[in-house]
mmCIF file of C-alpha atoms in Angstrom:
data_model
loop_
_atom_site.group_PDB
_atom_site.id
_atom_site.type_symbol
_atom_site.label_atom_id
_atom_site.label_comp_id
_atom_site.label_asym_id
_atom_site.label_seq_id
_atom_site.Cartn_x
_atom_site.Cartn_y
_atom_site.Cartn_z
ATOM 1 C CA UNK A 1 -10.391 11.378 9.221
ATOM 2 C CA UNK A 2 -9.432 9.608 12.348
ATOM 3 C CA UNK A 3 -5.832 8.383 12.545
ATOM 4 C CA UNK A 4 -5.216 5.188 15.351
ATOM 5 C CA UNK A 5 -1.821 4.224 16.708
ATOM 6 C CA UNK A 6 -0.737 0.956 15.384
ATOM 7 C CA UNK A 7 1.952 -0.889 17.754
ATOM 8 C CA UNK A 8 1.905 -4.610 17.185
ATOM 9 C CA UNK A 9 4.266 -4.399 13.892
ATOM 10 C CA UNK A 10 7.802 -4.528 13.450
ATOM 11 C CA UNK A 11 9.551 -0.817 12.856
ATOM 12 C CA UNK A 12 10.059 -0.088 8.878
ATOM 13 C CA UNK A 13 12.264 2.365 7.995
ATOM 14 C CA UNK A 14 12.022 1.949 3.697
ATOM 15 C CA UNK A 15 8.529 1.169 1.720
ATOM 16 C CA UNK A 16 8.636 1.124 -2.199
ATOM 17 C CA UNK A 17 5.118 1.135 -3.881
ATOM 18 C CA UNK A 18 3.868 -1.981 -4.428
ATOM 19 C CA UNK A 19 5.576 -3.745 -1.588
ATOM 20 C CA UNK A 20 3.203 -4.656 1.838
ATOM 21 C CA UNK A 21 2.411 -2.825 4.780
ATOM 22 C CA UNK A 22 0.529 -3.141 7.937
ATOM 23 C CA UNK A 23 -2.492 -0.938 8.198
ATOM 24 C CA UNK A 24 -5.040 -0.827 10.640
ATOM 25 C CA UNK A 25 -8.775 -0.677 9.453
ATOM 26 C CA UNK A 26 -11.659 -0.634 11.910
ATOM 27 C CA UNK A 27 -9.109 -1.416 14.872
ATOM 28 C CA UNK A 28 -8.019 -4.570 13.415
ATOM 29 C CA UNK A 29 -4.154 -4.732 12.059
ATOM 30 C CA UNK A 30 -4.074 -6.153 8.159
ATOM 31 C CA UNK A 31 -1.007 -6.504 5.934
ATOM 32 C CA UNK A 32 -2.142 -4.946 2.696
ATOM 33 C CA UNK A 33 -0.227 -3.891 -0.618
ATOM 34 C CA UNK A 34 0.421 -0.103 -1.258
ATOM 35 C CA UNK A 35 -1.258 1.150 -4.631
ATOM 36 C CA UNK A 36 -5.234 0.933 -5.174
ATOM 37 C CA UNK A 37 -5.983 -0.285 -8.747
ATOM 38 C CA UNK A 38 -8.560 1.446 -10.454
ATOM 39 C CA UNK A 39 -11.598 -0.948 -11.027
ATOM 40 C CA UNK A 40 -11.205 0.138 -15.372
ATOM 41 C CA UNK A 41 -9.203 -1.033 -17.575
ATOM 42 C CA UNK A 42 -8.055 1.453 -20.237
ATOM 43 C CA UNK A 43 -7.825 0.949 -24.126
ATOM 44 C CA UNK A 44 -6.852 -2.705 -24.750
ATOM 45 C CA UNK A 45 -6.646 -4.044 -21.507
ATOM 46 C CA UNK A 46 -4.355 -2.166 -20.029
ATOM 47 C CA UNK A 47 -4.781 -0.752 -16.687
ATOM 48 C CA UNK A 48 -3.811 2.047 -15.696
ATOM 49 C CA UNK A 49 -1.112 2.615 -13.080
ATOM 50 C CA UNK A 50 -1.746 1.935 -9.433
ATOM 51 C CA UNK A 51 -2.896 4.633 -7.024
ATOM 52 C CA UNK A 52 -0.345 5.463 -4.297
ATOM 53 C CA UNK A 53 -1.295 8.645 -2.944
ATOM 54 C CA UNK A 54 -4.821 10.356 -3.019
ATOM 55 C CA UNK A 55 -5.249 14.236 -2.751
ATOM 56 C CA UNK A 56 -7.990 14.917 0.023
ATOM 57 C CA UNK A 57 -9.621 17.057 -2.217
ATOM 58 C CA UNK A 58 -10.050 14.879 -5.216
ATOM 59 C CA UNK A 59 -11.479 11.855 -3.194
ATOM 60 C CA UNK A 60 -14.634 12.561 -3.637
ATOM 61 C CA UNK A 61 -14.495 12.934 -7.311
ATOM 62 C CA UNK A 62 -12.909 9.602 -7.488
ATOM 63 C CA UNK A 63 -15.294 7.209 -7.684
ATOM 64 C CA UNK A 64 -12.455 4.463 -6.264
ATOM 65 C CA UNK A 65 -11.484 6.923 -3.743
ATOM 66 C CA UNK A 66 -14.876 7.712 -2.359
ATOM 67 C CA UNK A 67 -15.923 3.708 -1.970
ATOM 68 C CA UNK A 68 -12.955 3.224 -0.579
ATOM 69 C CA UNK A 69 -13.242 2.508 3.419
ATOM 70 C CA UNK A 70 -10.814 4.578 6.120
ATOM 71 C CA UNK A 71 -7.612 3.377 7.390
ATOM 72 C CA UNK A 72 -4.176 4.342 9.329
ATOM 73 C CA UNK A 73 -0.986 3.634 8.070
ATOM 74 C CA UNK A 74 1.861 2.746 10.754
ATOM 75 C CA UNK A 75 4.708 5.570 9.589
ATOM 76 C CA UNK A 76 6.527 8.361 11.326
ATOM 77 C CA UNK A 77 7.908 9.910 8.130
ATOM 78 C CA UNK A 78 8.445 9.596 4.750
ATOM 79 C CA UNK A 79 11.275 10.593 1.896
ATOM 80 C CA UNK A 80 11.727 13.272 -0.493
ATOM 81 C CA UNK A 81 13.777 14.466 -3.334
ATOM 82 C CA UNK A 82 14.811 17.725 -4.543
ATOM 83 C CA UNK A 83 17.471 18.733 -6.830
ATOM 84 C CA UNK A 84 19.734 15.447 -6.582
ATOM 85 C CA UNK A 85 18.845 15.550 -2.437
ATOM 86 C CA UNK A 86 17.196 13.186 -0.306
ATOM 87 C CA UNK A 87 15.043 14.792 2.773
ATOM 88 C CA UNK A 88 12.951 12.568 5.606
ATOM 89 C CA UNK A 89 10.340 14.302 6.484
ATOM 90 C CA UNK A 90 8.643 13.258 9.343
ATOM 91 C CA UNK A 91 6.835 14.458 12.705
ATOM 92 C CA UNK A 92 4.080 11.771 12.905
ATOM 93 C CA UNK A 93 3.201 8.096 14.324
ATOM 94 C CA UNK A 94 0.663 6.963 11.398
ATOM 95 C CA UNK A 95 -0.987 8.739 7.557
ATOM 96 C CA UNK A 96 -4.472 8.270 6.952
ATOM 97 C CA UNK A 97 -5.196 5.744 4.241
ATOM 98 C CA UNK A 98 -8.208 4.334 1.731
ATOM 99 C CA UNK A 99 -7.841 0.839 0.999
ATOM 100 C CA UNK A 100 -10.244 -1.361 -1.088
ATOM 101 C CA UNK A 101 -10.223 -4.505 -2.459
ATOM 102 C CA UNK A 102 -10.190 -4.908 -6.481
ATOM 103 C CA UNK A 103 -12.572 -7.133 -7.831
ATOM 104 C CA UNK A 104 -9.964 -8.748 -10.477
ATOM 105 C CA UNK A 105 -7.102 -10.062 -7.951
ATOM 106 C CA UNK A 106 -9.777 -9.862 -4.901
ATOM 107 C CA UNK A 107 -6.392 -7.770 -3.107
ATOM 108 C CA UNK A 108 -6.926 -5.391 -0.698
ATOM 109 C CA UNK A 109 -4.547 -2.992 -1.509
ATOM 110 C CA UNK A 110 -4.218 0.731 0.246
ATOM 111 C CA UNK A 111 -3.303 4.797 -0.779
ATOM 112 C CA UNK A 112 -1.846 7.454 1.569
ATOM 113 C CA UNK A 113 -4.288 10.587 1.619
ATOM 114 C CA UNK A 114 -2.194 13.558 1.065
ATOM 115 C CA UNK A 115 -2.877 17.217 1.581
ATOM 116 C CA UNK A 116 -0.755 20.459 0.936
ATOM 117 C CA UNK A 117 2.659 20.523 2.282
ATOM 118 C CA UNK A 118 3.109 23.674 4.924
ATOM 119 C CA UNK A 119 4.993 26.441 3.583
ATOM 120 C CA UNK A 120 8.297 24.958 5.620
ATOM 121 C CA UNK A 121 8.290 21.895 3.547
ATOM 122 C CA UNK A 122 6.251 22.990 -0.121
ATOM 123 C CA UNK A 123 10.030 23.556 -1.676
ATOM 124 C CA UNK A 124 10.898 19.910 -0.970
ATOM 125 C CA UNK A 125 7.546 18.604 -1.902
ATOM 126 C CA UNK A 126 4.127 20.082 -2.723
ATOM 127 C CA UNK A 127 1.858 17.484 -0.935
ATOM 128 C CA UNK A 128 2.123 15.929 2.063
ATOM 129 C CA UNK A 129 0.259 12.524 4.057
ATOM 130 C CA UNK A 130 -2.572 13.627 6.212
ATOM 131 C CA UNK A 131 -1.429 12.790 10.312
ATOM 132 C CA UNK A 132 -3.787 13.985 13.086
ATOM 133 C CA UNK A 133 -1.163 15.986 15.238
ATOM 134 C CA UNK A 134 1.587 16.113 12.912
ATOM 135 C CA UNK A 135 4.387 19.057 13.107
ATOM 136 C CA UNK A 136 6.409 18.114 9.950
ATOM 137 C CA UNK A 137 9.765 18.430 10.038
ATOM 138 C CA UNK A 138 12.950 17.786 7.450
ATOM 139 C CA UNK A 139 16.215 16.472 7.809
ATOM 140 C CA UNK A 140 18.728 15.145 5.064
ATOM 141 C CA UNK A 141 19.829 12.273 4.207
ATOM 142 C CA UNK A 142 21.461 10.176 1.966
ATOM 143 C CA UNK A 143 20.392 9.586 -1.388
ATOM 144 C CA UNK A 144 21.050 5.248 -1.101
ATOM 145 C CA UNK A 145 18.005 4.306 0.684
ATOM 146 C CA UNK A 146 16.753 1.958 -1.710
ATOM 147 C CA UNK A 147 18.917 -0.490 -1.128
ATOM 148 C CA UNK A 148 17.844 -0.835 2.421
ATOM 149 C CA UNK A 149 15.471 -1.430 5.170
ATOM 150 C CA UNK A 150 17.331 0.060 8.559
ATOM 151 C CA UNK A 151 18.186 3.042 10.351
ATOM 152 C CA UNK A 152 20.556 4.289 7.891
ATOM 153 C CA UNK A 153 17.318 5.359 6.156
ATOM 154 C CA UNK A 154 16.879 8.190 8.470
ATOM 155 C CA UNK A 155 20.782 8.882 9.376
ATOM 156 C CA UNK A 156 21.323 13.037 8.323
ATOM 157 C CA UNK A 157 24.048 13.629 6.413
ATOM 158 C CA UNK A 158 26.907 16.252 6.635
ATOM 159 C CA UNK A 159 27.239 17.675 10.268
ATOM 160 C CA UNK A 160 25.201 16.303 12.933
ATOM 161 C CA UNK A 161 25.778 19.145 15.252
ATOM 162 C CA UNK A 162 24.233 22.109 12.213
ATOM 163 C CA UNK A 163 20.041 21.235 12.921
ATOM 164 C CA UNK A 164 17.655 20.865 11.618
ATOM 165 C CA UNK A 165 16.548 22.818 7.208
ATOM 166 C CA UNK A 166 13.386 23.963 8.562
#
């Protein structure tokens, strides 16, 4: 899956699910809403809960996942948690993507394509997004992101002279 450099957007440094994002699909730049919705509803209406990430190995099982068309993402990194820690891990310039549009809402909504985390990152988190080039790399940080959309995001904590976990 081809991954293309996206430069015309402002820098984000914090993305819940659900909120907007600028993707690129076929070349052209598109703000679209993170989480696919699956085209079923379950028993009584309900739908299920939106798709955020999709495992590379699963999409073409999905039947959402494989009519899905090909996108890039604009990120460099994204968080983790493990045992009450934060971690950014990060190494890349854009994720691929799917991204569809659901025939209730007529959104076109996207999901990051993940694949196994290397063995230098699998005890923070077991999956990881897919970036062509991509040397992943973790550093702390602290756990109050949420609240926020700026640098202090990606700010390590403790000593900034110890390096880098992995």
């Amino acid at each position: 899956m081809a991954i293309e450099r996206i430069t015309d957007t402002p820098h984000r440094f914090n993305l819940a699910r659900g909120d907007t994002a600028t993707v690129s699909v076929g070349g052209e730049s598109r703000v679209l809403r993170w989480g696919l919705l699956a085209p079923w509803r379950g028993h009584g209406g309900k739908r299920p809960p939106p798709i955020y990430v999709a495992e590379s190995a699963a999409i073409a099982a999905t039947p959402v996942l494989r009519r899905a068309s090909a996108c890039s993402i604009r990120a460099d990194g994204f968080y983790a948690r493990y045992k009450r820690r934060a971690f950014w891990i990060h190494g890349a310039t854009a994720f691929a993507g799917l991204v569809a549009t659901h025939g209730d809402d007529g959104v076109e909504s996207f999901a990051i394509v993940v694949e196994p985390a290397p063995p230098a990152i699998a005890a923070i988190t077991a999956m990881v997004p897919i970036a062509a080039g991509a040397s992943w790399r973790a550093i702390e940080v602290a756990t109050d992101f949420a609240s926020h959309d700026d640098a202090r995001c990606i700010a390590p904590v403790g000593n900034p002279n110890q390096g880098e976990l992995f």
